[in-house]
mmCIF file of C-alpha atoms in Angstrom:
data_model
loop_
_atom_site.group_PDB
_atom_site.id
_atom_site.type_symbol
_atom_site.label_atom_id
_atom_site.label_comp_id
_atom_site.label_asym_id
_atom_site.label_seq_id
_atom_site.Cartn_x
_atom_site.Cartn_y
_atom_site.Cartn_z
ATOM 1 C CA MET A 1 217.469 -9.936 -0.548
ATOM 2 C CA ALA A 2 219.409 -7.604 -2.815
ATOM 3 C CA THR A 3 222.921 -8.725 -3.699
ATOM 4 C CA LEU A 4 224.347 -5.366 -4.868
ATOM 5 C CA GLY A 5 227.600 -4.553 -3.065
ATOM 6 C CA MET A 6 227.839 -7.907 -1.263
ATOM 7 C CA SER A 7 230.873 -10.142 -1.133
ATOM 8 C CA GLU A 8 230.939 -13.294 -3.205
ATOM 9 C CA ALA A 9 230.538 -15.374 -0.041
ATOM 10 C CA ASP A 10 227.446 -13.413 0.975
ATOM 11 C CA LYS A 11 226.034 -13.717 -2.536
ATOM 12 C CA ALA A 12 226.540 -17.481 -2.379
ATOM 13 C CA ALA A 13 224.801 -17.598 1.018
ATOM 14 C CA VAL A 14 221.840 -15.661 -0.401
ATOM 15 C CA GLU A 15 221.534 -18.049 -3.320
ATOM 16 C CA VAL A 16 221.554 -21.043 -0.968
ATOM 17 C CA PHE A 17 218.925 -19.342 1.201
ATOM 18 C CA ARG A 18 216.778 -18.624 -1.856
ATOM 19 C CA ARG A 19 217.062 -22.251 -2.979
ATOM 20 C CA ASP A 20 216.479 -23.857 0.427
ATOM 21 C CA VAL A 21 214.023 -21.405 1.987
ATOM 22 C CA VAL A 22 212.499 -18.795 -0.315
ATOM 23 C CA ASP A 23 211.628 -21.015 -3.277
ATOM 24 C CA PRO A 24 210.076 -23.844 -1.181
ATOM 25 C CA SER A 25 208.173 -21.257 0.874
ATOM 26 C CA MET A 26 206.143 -20.292 -2.187
ATOM 27 C CA THR A 27 203.952 -23.321 -1.557
ATOM 28 C CA HIS A 28 205.137 -24.672 1.806
ATOM 29 C CA LEU A 29 205.628 -23.348 5.331
ATOM 30 C CA VAL A 30 209.362 -23.313 6.040
ATOM 31 C CA ILE A 31 210.585 -23.353 9.634
ATOM 32 C CA VAL A 32 213.980 -21.667 9.830
ATOM 33 C CA ASP A 33 215.995 -22.604 12.906
ATOM 34 C CA PHE A 34 218.980 -20.334 13.591
ATOM 35 C CA TRP A 35 221.518 -22.189 15.739
ATOM 36 C CA ALA A 36 225.215 -22.723 16.489
ATOM 37 C CA GLU A 37 227.425 -25.570 17.633
ATOM 38 C CA TRP A 38 228.283 -23.805 20.891
ATOM 39 C CA CYS A 39 224.632 -23.103 21.774
ATOM 40 C CA GLY A 40 223.407 -25.463 24.505
ATOM 41 C CA PRO A 41 219.719 -24.424 24.303
ATOM 42 C CA CYS A 42 219.885 -24.958 20.523
ATOM 43 C CA LYS A 43 220.969 -28.547 21.019
ATOM 44 C CA GLN A 44 218.212 -29.090 23.586
ATOM 45 C CA LEU A 45 215.598 -27.705 21.205
ATOM 46 C CA ALA A 46 216.841 -29.592 18.141
ATOM 47 C CA PRO A 47 215.155 -32.987 18.863
ATOM 48 C CA VAL A 48 211.839 -31.266 19.609
ATOM 49 C CA ILE A 49 211.745 -29.123 16.488
ATOM 50 C CA GLU A 50 213.007 -31.944 14.267
ATOM 51 C CA LYS A 51 210.291 -34.268 15.565
ATOM 52 C CA ILE A 52 207.583 -31.667 14.982
ATOM 53 C CA ALA A 53 208.866 -30.907 11.478
ATOM 54 C CA ALA A 54 208.747 -34.613 10.604
ATOM 55 C CA GLU A 55 205.249 -34.909 12.087
ATOM 56 C CA TYR A 56 203.983 -31.932 10.051
ATOM 57 C CA ALA A 57 205.785 -32.776 6.820
ATOM 58 C CA ALA A 58 202.602 -34.168 5.268
ATOM 59 C CA LYS A 59 200.905 -30.865 6.112
ATOM 60 C CA GLY A 60 203.420 -28.959 3.974
ATOM 61 C CA VAL A 61 205.986 -27.997 6.631
ATOM 62 C CA LEU A 62 209.728 -28.013 5.956
ATOM 63 C CA LEU A 63 212.615 -27.449 8.370
ATOM 64 C CA VAL A 64 215.810 -25.591 7.426
ATOM 65 C CA LYS A 65 218.579 -25.170 9.996
ATOM 66 C CA ILE A 66 220.936 -22.217 9.576
ATOM 67 C CA ASN A 67 224.239 -22.121 11.452
ATOM 68 C CA VAL A 68 224.713 -18.445 12.399
ATOM 69 C CA ASP A 69 228.505 -18.783 12.521
ATOM 70 C CA GLU A 70 228.564 -19.954 8.922
ATOM 71 C CA ASN A 71 225.784 -17.636 7.721
ATOM 72 C CA ARG A 72 226.354 -14.337 9.513
ATOM 73 C CA PHE A 73 224.918 -12.298 6.659
ATOM 74 C CA ILE A 74 221.661 -14.252 6.573
ATOM 75 C CA ALA A 75 221.373 -14.043 10.363
ATOM 76 C CA SER A 76 221.933 -10.289 10.251
ATOM 77 C CA GLN A 77 219.177 -9.891 7.648
ATOM 78 C CA PHE A 78 216.762 -11.492 10.121
ATOM 79 C CA ARG A 79 218.181 -9.398 12.986
ATOM 80 C CA VAL A 80 219.041 -12.520 14.947
ATOM 81 C CA GLN A 81 220.443 -11.281 18.259
ATOM 82 C CA SER A 82 220.217 -14.477 20.284
ATOM 83 C CA ILE A 83 219.797 -18.150 19.571
ATOM 84 C CA PRO A 84 217.879 -20.302 19.208
ATOM 85 C CA THR A 85 215.729 -18.095 17.019
ATOM 86 C CA VAL A 86 212.995 -19.812 14.992
ATOM 87 C CA TYR A 87 210.854 -18.246 12.279
ATOM 88 C CA ALA A 88 208.049 -19.565 10.082
ATOM 89 C CA ILE A 89 208.468 -18.393 6.483
ATOM 90 C CA PHE A 90 205.769 -18.353 3.795
ATOM 91 C CA GLN A 91 206.202 -16.948 0.300
ATOM 92 C CA GLY A 92 209.569 -15.516 1.275
ATOM 93 C CA GLN A 93 208.293 -13.573 4.296
ATOM 94 C CA PRO A 94 208.344 -14.342 8.046
ATOM 95 C CA VAL A 95 204.767 -15.008 9.123
ATOM 96 C CA ALA A 96 205.407 -16.018 12.740
ATOM 97 C CA ASP A 97 208.121 -15.989 15.382
ATOM 98 C CA LEU A 98 208.211 -19.495 16.843
ATOM 99 C CA THR A 99 211.103 -18.709 19.184
ATOM 100 C CA PRO A 100 208.980 -18.679 22.365
ATOM 101 C CA ALA A 101 207.909 -22.287 21.772
ATOM 102 C CA ARG A 102 209.866 -24.913 23.656
ATOM 103 C CA THR A 103 207.613 -27.965 23.892
ATOM 104 C CA GLU A 104 205.976 -30.175 21.271
ATOM 105 C CA SER A 105 202.505 -29.073 22.333
ATOM 106 C CA GLN A 106 203.439 -25.390 21.994
ATOM 107 C CA TYR A 107 204.791 -25.980 18.486
ATOM 108 C CA ARG A 108 201.694 -27.941 17.499
ATOM 109 C CA GLN A 109 199.392 -25.211 18.748
ATOM 110 C CA MET A 110 201.272 -22.475 16.881
ATOM 111 C CA LEU A 111 201.650 -24.458 13.658
ATOM 112 C CA ASP A 112 197.999 -25.536 13.630
ATOM 113 C CA GLN A 113 196.958 -21.899 13.906
ATOM 114 C CA ILE A 114 199.338 -20.788 11.135
ATOM 115 C CA LEU A 115 198.391 -23.614 8.776
ATOM 116 C CA SER A 116 194.680 -22.898 9.209
ATOM 117 C CA GLN A 117 195.222 -19.371 7.885
ATOM 118 C CA LEU A 118 197.535 -19.964 4.920
ATOM 119 C CA PRO A 119 197.022 -21.665 1.522
ATOM 120 C CA ILE A 120 199.760 -24.220 2.148
ATOM 121 C CA GLN A 121 200.088 -26.978 -0.444
ATOM 122 C CA SER A 122 200.629 -30.394 1.089
ATOM 123 C CA PRO A 123 200.121 -34.081 0.332
ATOM 124 C CA GLU A 124 197.666 -34.271 3.219
ATOM 125 C CA LYS A 125 195.529 -31.418 1.903
ATOM 126 C CA SER A 126 195.601 -32.851 -1.605
ATOM 127 C CA VAL A 127 194.430 -36.245 -0.365
ATOM 128 C CA ALA A 128 191.747 -34.614 1.777
ATOM 129 C CA GLU A 129 190.361 -32.840 -1.275
ATOM 130 C CA GLN A 130 190.313 -36.104 -3.223
ATOM 131 C CA ILE A 131 188.571 -38.175 -0.572
ATOM 132 C CA ALA A 132 185.957 -35.608 0.508
ATOM 133 C CA PRO A 133 183.443 -36.534 -2.242
ATOM 134 C CA LEU A 134 184.115 -40.237 -1.651
ATOM 135 C CA LEU A 135 183.335 -39.867 2.052
ATOM 136 C CA THR A 136 180.060 -38.155 1.176
ATOM 137 C CA MET A 137 179.227 -40.917 -1.296
ATOM 138 C CA GLY A 138 180.027 -43.622 1.239
ATOM 139 C CA GLU A 139 177.754 -42.065 3.858
ATOM 140 C CA GLU A 140 174.911 -41.680 1.365
ATOM 141 C CA VAL A 141 175.243 -45.276 0.200
ATOM 142 C CA LEU A 142 175.371 -46.574 3.772
ATOM 143 C CA SER A 143 172.326 -44.503 4.741
ATOM 144 C CA GLY A 144 170.547 -45.969 1.708
ATOM 145 C CA GLY A 145 171.005 -49.479 3.070
ATOM 146 C CA GLU A 146 173.736 -50.626 0.650
ATOM 147 C CA ALA A 147 176.216 -51.683 3.337
ATOM 148 C CA SER A 148 178.319 -53.909 1.076
ATOM 149 C CA ARG A 149 178.824 -51.154 -1.495
ATOM 150 C CA ALA A 150 179.559 -48.657 1.277
ATOM 151 C CA LEU A 151 182.173 -51.022 2.673
ATOM 152 C CA SER A 152 183.920 -51.048 -0.698
ATOM 153 C CA ILE A 153 183.923 -47.245 -0.895
ATOM 154 C CA PHE A 154 185.260 -46.728 2.626
ATOM 155 C CA SER A 155 187.922 -49.404 2.129
ATOM 156 C CA GLN A 156 189.066 -47.585 -1.017
ATOM 157 C CA ILE A 157 189.358 -44.346 0.957
ATOM 158 C CA ILE A 158 191.424 -46.088 3.652
ATOM 159 C CA ASP A 159 193.837 -47.266 0.952
ATOM 160 C CA MET A 160 194.222 -43.636 -0.143
ATOM 161 C CA ALA A 161 194.374 -42.139 3.354
ATOM 162 C CA PRO A 162 195.344 -44.646 6.044
ATOM 163 C CA GLY A 163 194.424 -43.310 9.445
ATOM 164 C CA ASN A 164 191.482 -41.213 8.257
ATOM 165 C CA ALA A 165 189.023 -41.455 11.138
ATOM 166 C CA GLU A 166 185.876 -40.812 9.078
ATOM 167 C CA ALA A 167 186.762 -43.506 6.539
ATOM 168 C CA GLN A 168 187.735 -46.005 9.230
ATOM 169 C CA ALA A 169 184.494 -45.357 11.080
ATOM 170 C CA GLY A 170 182.499 -45.764 7.864
ATOM 171 C CA GLN A 171 184.168 -49.096 7.134
ATOM 172 C CA LEU A 172 183.358 -50.434 10.597
ATOM 173 C CA ARG A 173 179.777 -49.145 10.541
ATOM 174 C CA ALA A 174 179.273 -50.853 7.166
ATOM 175 C CA LEU A 175 180.547 -54.138 8.630
ATOM 176 C CA ILE A 176 178.171 -53.767 11.580
ATOM 177 C CA ALA A 177 175.280 -53.111 9.203
ATOM 178 C CA MET A 178 176.225 -56.316 7.366
ATOM 179 C CA GLY A 179 176.151 -58.257 10.640
ATOM 180 C CA GLU A 180 179.942 -58.717 10.627
ATOM 181 C CA THR A 181 180.395 -57.391 14.156
ATOM 182 C CA GLY A 182 183.151 -59.887 14.941
ATOM 183 C CA GLU A 183 185.301 -58.632 12.081
ATOM 184 C CA ALA A 184 184.519 -55.050 13.043
ATOM 185 C CA GLU A 185 185.618 -55.735 16.639
ATOM 186 C CA THR A 186 188.880 -57.261 15.415
ATOM 187 C CA ILE A 187 189.679 -54.266 13.202
ATOM 188 C CA TYR A 188 188.711 -51.815 15.953
ATOM 189 C CA ALA A 189 190.984 -53.564 18.473
ATOM 190 C CA GLU A 190 193.972 -53.101 16.160
ATOM 191 C CA LEU A 191 193.467 -49.355 15.632
ATOM 192 C CA PRO A 192 195.918 -46.857 17.179
ATOM 193 C CA GLU A 193 194.686 -45.382 20.452
ATOM 194 C CA GLU A 194 194.702 -41.818 19.110
ATOM 195 C CA LEU A 195 192.330 -42.910 16.346
ATOM 196 C CA THR A 196 189.850 -44.595 18.694
ATOM 197 C CA LYS A 197 189.616 -41.355 20.685
ATOM 198 C CA THR A 198 188.196 -39.411 17.731
ATOM 199 C CA PRO A 199 184.435 -38.654 17.740
ATOM 200 C CA ALA A 200 183.893 -40.780 14.631
ATOM 201 C CA LEU A 201 185.402 -43.882 16.217
ATOM 202 C CA ALA A 202 183.693 -43.196 19.566
ATOM 203 C CA ARG A 203 180.424 -43.496 17.654
ATOM 204 C CA VAL A 204 181.599 -46.848 16.289
ATOM 205 C CA ARG A 205 182.442 -48.040 19.792
ATOM 206 C CA SER A 206 178.867 -47.289 20.814
ATOM 207 C CA ALA A 207 177.591 -49.128 17.738
ATOM 208 C CA LEU A 208 179.685 -52.192 18.589
ATOM 209 C CA ASP A 209 178.475 -52.169 22.187
ATOM 210 C CA LEU A 210 174.916 -51.779 20.998
ATOM 211 C CA ALA A 211 175.282 -54.627 18.502
ATOM 212 C CA LYS A 212 176.094 -56.991 21.362
ATOM 213 C CA ASP A 213 172.769 -56.162 23.003
ATOM 214 C CA ALA A 214 170.650 -55.733 19.885
ATOM 215 C CA LYS A 215 170.262 -59.450 19.312
ATOM 216 C CA PRO A 216 167.543 -60.928 17.112
ATOM 217 C CA VAL A 217 164.639 -62.272 19.128
ATOM 218 C CA GLY A 218 162.854 -65.277 17.700
ATOM 219 C CA ASN A 219 159.436 -64.398 19.076
ATOM 220 C CA LEU A 220 158.796 -60.746 19.823
ATOM 221 C CA GLY A 221 155.144 -61.626 20.313
ATOM 222 C CA ALA A 222 155.997 -63.720 23.378
ATOM 223 C CA LEU A 223 157.774 -60.744 24.949
ATOM 224 C CA GLN A 224 154.827 -58.492 24.176
ATOM 225 C CA GLU A 225 152.484 -61.023 25.830
ATOM 226 C CA ARG A 226 154.682 -61.004 28.948
ATOM 227 C CA LEU A 227 154.452 -57.231 29.054
ATOM 228 C CA ALA A 228 150.682 -57.319 28.593
ATOM 229 C CA GLY A 229 150.500 -59.480 31.695
ATOM 230 C CA ASP A 230 153.086 -57.467 33.629
ATOM 231 C CA PRO A 231 153.897 -53.969 32.318
ATOM 232 C CA ASP A 232 156.656 -53.735 34.947
ATOM 233 C CA ASP A 233 158.577 -56.699 33.516
ATOM 234 C CA HIS A 234 161.497 -54.453 32.604
ATOM 235 C CA GLU A 235 163.724 -57.352 31.642
ATOM 236 C CA ALA A 236 161.228 -58.408 28.981
ATOM 237 C CA ARG A 237 160.866 -54.839 27.739
ATOM 238 C CA PHE A 238 164.652 -54.400 27.605
ATOM 239 C CA GLU A 239 164.968 -57.625 25.602
ATOM 240 C CA LEU A 240 162.182 -56.414 23.329
ATOM 241 C CA ALA A 241 164.111 -53.177 22.721
ATOM 242 C CA GLY A 242 167.152 -55.196 21.700
ATOM 243 C CA GLY A 243 165.103 -57.288 19.314
ATOM 244 C CA LEU A 244 163.560 -54.200 17.753
ATOM 245 C CA MET A 245 167.000 -52.619 17.282
ATOM 246 C CA ALA A 246 168.196 -55.808 15.595
ATOM 247 C CA GLN A 247 165.330 -55.348 13.124
ATOM 248 C CA GLY A 248 166.282 -51.715 12.565
ATOM 249 C CA ASP A 249 163.175 -50.454 14.346
ATOM 250 C CA ASN A 250 164.761 -47.577 16.245
ATOM 251 C CA ASP A 251 161.378 -45.973 16.948
ATOM 252 C CA GLY A 252 160.068 -49.101 18.643
ATOM 253 C CA ALA A 253 163.323 -49.606 20.542
ATOM 254 C CA ALA A 254 163.289 -46.013 21.786
ATOM 255 C CA ASP A 255 159.644 -46.364 22.858
ATOM 256 C CA ALA A 256 160.491 -49.477 24.882
ATOM 257 C CA LEU A 257 163.542 -47.958 26.551
ATOM 258 C CA LEU A 258 161.753 -44.700 27.350
ATOM 259 C CA GLU A 259 158.899 -46.684 28.903
ATOM 260 C CA ILE A 260 161.353 -48.471 31.193
ATOM 261 C CA ILE A 261 162.843 -45.111 32.202
ATOM 262 C CA ARG A 262 159.376 -43.691 32.815
ATOM 263 C CA ARG A 263 158.424 -46.609 35.049
ATOM 264 C CA ASN A 264 161.749 -47.070 36.828
ATOM 265 C CA ARG A 265 164.662 -44.939 35.703
ATOM 266 C CA ASP A 266 167.064 -46.683 38.090
ATOM 267 C CA TRP A 267 166.230 -50.233 36.959
ATOM 268 C CA ASN A 268 169.366 -52.336 36.510
ATOM 269 C CA GLU A 269 171.568 -49.339 37.351
ATOM 270 C CA GLY A 270 170.005 -47.186 34.656
ATOM 271 C CA ALA A 271 170.535 -49.776 31.887
ATOM 272 C CA ALA A 272 167.670 -48.441 29.748
ATOM 273 C CA ARG A 273 169.016 -44.902 29.723
ATOM 274 C CA THR A 274 172.544 -46.137 28.969
ATOM 275 C CA GLN A 275 171.214 -48.196 26.070
ATOM 276 C CA LEU A 276 169.203 -45.277 24.757
ATOM 277 C CA LEU A 277 172.249 -42.980 24.818
ATOM 278 C CA LYS A 278 174.222 -45.595 22.873
ATOM 279 C CA LEU A 279 171.459 -45.632 20.287
ATOM 280 C CA PHE A 280 171.684 -41.837 20.050
ATOM 281 C CA GLU A 281 175.435 -42.095 19.433
ATOM 282 C CA VAL A 282 174.947 -44.642 16.682
ATOM 283 C CA VAL A 283 172.238 -42.669 14.869
ATOM 284 C CA GLY A 284 174.204 -39.429 15.268
ATOM 285 C CA LEU A 285 173.814 -36.768 17.938
ATOM 286 C CA GLU A 286 172.946 -34.098 15.356
ATOM 287 C CA ASP A 287 170.224 -36.202 13.735
ATOM 288 C CA PRO A 288 166.694 -34.717 14.028
ATOM 289 C CA TRP A 289 165.389 -38.101 15.216
ATOM 290 C CA VAL A 290 167.816 -38.027 18.137
ATOM 291 C CA SER A 291 166.776 -34.477 19.008
ATOM 292 C CA ALA A 292 163.149 -35.572 19.158
ATOM 293 C CA GLN A 293 163.963 -38.565 21.372
ATOM 294 C CA ARG A 294 166.077 -36.383 23.657
ATOM 295 C CA ARG A 295 163.087 -34.112 24.184
ATOM 296 C CA ARG A 296 161.007 -37.149 25.135
ATOM 297 C CA LEU A 297 163.728 -38.283 27.543
ATOM 298 C CA SER A 298 163.945 -34.827 29.137
ATOM 299 C CA ALA A 299 160.175 -34.708 29.563
ATOM 300 C CA ILE A 300 160.310 -37.999 31.490
ATOM 301 C CA LEU A 301 163.315 -37.067 33.611
ATOM 302 C CA PHE A 302 162.348 -33.501 34.414
ATOM 303 C CA GLY A 303 158.617 -33.369 33.731
#
C-alpha cells in the first residue's frame, strides 16, 4: 500500500497492517477477519474462526481481526462492502475469499486446499520433514526383524511428533512383534479416537486381534495328524493356522485358512475368511504377497 498523500492516521494504520499481516504473510497464511462491534453475524462467526485458527496454528496459519470502524482505510483498500468479510493472505496478497464459509468443516476444507498449494512454513511441516527419514528407517528395521531397535526409533519419533499416526502404529507393531501384546493393547486403548480411526492404526487393530488368535501351539504335528485323519476338521486346521502365524509362517497360515474356505466357506460364520483378511491388513494391503493371496481367495470364491 502506498502512503503518499495519506493522513498520519492512515499511515499509522498501514504500518500496523504491514507489521501484523503483510510481514507474517511472507511465510505464513494470514486469515484477516474484518468485523465490527455492532455486527451480529461477526460475533456469531468469531468463535468458529478463532477455533479453526488455533487448530491450524501448527500448520502456519495466523488470525488477524480488523475492526472496520477503527480501520476504515484498510477496509476500503480491500473493498469491504459488508461484514463479516474474511480473506486469506499470503506474501501480502489475498489468495482466497473465505467469506462464504460459516462452519468449521467448511473452513477446514478451504484451508486444507489452500495449504496444499502454497509453500507455507510451519512447525508441523518442519517436524514432518525431520521425521520422514526416521519413519522410513523404523519400517526398514522392523521389516528386518529388529523389533526392539524399531521400537526405540518409533518411540523417538513420538517424542518429536506426538499424535503422529504412522509413528504410533510403528511403535505398537514393534511391541506386537516382541510379543508384548498386553502393553500394546494398553497403549492402544489410551489413544484418542481420531487417531485410532486412521488407516495406520486400523492396521494395528487388526494385528492386535490377530495376535489373540495366533497363539503358539505346542505340537503342530498332532494337529496335522488330526487333519490327515479328517481333512474336514476345520477347528484343527484353524488352530493350525494360528500356530503357524505365531511362528511367522504366513504362507502356511494362508494355505490353511484358504483350505477351510475352499471346503466350507461358511464354517463358524466365515471365521477363516475373517482371519485371512486380518492377516492381509497386518501384512499390508499393497504388499505383493497379499495381492497373490487375494487372487487365490478370489479363485476359490468365484471359480
